[in-house]
Coordinates of C-alpha atoms in Angstrom, one line a residue:
X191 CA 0.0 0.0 0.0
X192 CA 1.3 3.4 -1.1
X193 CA 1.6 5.7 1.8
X194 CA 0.7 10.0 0.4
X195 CA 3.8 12.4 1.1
X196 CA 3.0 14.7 4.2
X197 CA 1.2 17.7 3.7
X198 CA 2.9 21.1 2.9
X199 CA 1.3 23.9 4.5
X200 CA 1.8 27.0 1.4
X201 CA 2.3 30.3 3.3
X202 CA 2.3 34.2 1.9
X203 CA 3.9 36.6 4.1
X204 CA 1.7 40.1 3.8
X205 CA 3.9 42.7 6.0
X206 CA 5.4 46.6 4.2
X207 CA 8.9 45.9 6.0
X208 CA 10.7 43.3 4.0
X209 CA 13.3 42.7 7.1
X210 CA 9.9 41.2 8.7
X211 CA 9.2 39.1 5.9
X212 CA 12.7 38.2 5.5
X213 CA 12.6 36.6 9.1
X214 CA 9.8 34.7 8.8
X215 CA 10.1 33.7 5.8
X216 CA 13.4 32.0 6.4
X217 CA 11.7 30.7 10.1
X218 CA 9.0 29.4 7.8
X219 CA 11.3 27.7 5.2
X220 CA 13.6 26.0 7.9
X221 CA 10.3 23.5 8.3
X222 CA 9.3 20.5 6.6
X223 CA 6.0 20.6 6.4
X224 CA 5.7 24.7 5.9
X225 CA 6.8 26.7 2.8
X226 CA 6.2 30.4 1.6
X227 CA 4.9 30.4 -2.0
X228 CA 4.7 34.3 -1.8
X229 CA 5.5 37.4 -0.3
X230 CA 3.2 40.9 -0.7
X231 CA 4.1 44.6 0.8
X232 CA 0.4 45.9 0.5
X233 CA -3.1 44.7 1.3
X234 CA -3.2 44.6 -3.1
X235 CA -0.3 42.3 -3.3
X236 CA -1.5 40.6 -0.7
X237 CA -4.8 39.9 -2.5
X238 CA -3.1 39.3 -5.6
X239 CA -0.7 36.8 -4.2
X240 CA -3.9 34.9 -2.7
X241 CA -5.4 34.4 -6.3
X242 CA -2.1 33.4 -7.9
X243 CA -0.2 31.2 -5.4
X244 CA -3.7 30.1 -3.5
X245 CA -1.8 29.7 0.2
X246 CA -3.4 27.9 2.9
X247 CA -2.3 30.7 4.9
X248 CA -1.6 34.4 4.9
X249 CA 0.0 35.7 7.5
X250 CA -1.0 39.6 7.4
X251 CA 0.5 42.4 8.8
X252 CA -2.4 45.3 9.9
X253 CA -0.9 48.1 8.8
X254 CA 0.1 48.7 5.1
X255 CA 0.0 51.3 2.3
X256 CA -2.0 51.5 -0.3
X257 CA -5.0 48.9 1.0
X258 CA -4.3 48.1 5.0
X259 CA -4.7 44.6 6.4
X260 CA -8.3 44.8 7.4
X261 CA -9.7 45.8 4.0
X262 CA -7.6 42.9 2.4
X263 CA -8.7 40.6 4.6
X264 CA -12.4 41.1 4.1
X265 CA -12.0 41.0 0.7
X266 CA -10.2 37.9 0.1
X267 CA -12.7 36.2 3.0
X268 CA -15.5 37.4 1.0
X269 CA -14.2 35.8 -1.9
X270 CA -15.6 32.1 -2.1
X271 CA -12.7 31.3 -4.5
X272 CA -10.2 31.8 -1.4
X273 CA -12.7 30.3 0.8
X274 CA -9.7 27.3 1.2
X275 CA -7.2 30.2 2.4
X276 CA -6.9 31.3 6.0
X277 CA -5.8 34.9 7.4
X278 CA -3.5 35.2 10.5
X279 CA -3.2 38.5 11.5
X280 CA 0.1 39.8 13.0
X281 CA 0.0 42.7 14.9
X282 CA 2.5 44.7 16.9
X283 CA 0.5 45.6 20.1
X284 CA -2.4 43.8 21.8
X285 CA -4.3 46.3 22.5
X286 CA -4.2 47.3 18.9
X287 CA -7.5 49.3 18.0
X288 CA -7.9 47.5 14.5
X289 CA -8.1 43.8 15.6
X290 CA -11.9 43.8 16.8
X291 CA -12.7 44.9 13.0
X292 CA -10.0 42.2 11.6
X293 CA -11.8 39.2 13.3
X294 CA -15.2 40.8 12.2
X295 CA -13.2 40.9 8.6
X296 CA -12.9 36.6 8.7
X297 CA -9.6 36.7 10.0
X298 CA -9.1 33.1 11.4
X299 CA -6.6 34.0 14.6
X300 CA -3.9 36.4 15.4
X301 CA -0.9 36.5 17.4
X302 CA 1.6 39.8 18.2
X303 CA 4.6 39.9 16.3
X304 CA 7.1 39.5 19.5
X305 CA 5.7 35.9 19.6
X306 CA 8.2 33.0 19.8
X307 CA 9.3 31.4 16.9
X308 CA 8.1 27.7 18.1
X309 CA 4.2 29.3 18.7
X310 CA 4.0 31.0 15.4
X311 CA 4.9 28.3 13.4
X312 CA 2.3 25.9 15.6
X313 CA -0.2 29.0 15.0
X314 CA 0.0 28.9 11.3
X315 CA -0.5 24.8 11.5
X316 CA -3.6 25.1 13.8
X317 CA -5.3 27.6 11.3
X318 CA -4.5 26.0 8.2
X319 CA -6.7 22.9 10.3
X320 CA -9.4 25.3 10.3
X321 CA -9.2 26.2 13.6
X322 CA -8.8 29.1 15.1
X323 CA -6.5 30.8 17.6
X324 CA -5.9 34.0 19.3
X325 CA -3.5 35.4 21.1
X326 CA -4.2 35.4 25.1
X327 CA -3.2 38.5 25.5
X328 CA -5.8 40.1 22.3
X329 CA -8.5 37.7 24.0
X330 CA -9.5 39.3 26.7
X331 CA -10.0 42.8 24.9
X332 CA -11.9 40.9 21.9
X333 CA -14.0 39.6 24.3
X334 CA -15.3 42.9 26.1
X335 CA -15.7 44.3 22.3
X336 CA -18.1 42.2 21.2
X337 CA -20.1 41.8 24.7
X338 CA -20.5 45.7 24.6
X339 CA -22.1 45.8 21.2
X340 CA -24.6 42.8 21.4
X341 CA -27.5 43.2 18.5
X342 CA -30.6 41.0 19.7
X343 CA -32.4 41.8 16.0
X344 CA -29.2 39.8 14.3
X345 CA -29.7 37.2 16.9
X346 CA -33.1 36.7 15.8
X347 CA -32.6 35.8 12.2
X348 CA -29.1 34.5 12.3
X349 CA -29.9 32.0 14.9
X350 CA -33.3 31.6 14.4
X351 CA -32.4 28.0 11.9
X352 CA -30.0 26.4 14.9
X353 CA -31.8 24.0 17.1
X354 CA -31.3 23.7 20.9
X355 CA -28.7 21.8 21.1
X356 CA -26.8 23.2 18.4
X357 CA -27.3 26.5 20.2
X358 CA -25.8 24.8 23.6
X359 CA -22.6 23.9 21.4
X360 CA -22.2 27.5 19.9
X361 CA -22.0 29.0 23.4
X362 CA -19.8 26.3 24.6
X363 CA -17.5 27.6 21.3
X364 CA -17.9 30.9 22.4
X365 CA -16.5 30.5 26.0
X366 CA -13.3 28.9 24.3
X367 CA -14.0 25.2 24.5
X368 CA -12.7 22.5 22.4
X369 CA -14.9 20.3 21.1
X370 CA -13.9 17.0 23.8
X371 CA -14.6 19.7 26.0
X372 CA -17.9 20.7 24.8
X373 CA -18.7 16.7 24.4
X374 CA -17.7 16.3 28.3
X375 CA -19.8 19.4 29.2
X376 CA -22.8 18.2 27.3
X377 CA -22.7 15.1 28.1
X378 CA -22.4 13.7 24.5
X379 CA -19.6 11.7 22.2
X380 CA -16.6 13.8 20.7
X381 CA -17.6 12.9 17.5
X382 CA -21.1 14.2 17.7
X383 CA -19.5 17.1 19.3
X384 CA -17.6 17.2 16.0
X385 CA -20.9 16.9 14.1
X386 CA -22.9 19.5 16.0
X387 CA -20.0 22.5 15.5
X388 CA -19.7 21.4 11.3
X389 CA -23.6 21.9 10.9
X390 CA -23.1 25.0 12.7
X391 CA -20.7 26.4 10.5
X392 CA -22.6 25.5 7.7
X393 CA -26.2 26.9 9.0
X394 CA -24.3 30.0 10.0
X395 CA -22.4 30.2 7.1
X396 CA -18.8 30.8 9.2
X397 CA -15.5 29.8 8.1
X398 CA -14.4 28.6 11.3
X399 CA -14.5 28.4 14.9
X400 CA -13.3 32.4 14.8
X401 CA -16.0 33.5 12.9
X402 CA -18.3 31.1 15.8
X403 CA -16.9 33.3 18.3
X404 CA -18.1 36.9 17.1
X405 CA -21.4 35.3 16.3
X406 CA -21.8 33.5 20.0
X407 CA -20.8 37.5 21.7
X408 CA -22.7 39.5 19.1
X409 CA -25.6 38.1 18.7
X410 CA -25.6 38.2 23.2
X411 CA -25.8 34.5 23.0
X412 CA -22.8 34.5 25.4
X413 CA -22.1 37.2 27.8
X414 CA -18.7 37.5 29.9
X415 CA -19.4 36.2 33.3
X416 CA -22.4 34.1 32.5

């Protein structure tokens, strides 16, 4: 029986200072299973560079010239063409004032820039999975965001399709917890855990856990605290 080579994971490095990209792309390039297919020094080029090398990750920088990371992001989320591609955002501080409207754009995770080299490369495997993953620091602050600007109406009809128990599991996602967690807290089987959070994403129309998240805080199905 023939055995399939290991998967490489393609990356495209999105940052305006090349020094950055420099370092992470030779950090990136030092692994087996990872490998940058491109590099971009806008939000343009970074779009451009998701159409013609099709990464399974982008790791994008927030601020750039010409288009900034936000606006790049949304736009290559919104895109069901790149709907395979994933968006980590990199940002310098964590209590930058752009990352609330970065998730909201269908990033899939983020992490600051003065993270160690062994957690970003393990942050750009976990999103390529399709899950998602943000920094502890940004978490807190992300959290409080979307609590303060809950919008019952959205609730209403964005939910509105989910049964009970599927709403159970999206708060469970919402307060952080992996899906064996979720199955021990609900008393079910991982792998209907596993079941319940795919037909969520695909009622909901989410690209992955991240996007679960925003939706669990802004629609008010879960509140800090509670």
């Amino acid at each position: 029986m023939t055995t399939q080579p290991p998967r490489t994971i393609r990356v495209v490095l999105a940052d305006d200072q090349e020094l950055v990209r420099h370092g992470f792309g030779a950090l990136i390039n030092a692994e087996d299973d990872l490998e940058v297919v491109g590099e971009a020094a806008n939000g343009l080029e970074a779009i451009d560079q998701a159409f013609t090398s099709r990464p399974d990750v982008i790791l994008m920088d927030i601020r750039m010239p010409m288009l900034d990371g936000i606006e790049a992001t949304r736009r290559i989320t919104a895109d069901e063409r790149l709907r395979p591609t994933k968006v980590l955002v990199l940002t310098t501080f964590d209590l930058d004032e752009y990352v609330y409207e970065a998730l909201r754009a269908g990033a899939s995770g983020f992490l600051l820039k003065d993270t160690a080299p062994a957690r970003l490369l393990d942050a750009i495997r976990v999103v390529a999975d399709g899950d998602a993953l943000i920094a502890p620091g940004i978490t807190r602050r992300l959290i409080a965001e979307f609590a303060a600007r809950p919008d019952p109406a959205r609730s209403d009809d964005l939910l509105g399709g989910l049964t009970d128990r599927e709403r159970g599991v999206l708060v469970e996602i919402g307060r952080g917890l992996t899906n064996a967690e979720i199955a021990e807290r609900l008393y079910i089987s991982p792998l209907t855990a596993k079941t319940h959070v795919s037909r969520i994403l695909t009622k909901l129309n989410a690209r992955d856990r991240a996007q679960l998240v925003v939706i669990a805080y802004e629609t008010g199905l879960v509140q800090p605290g509670r």
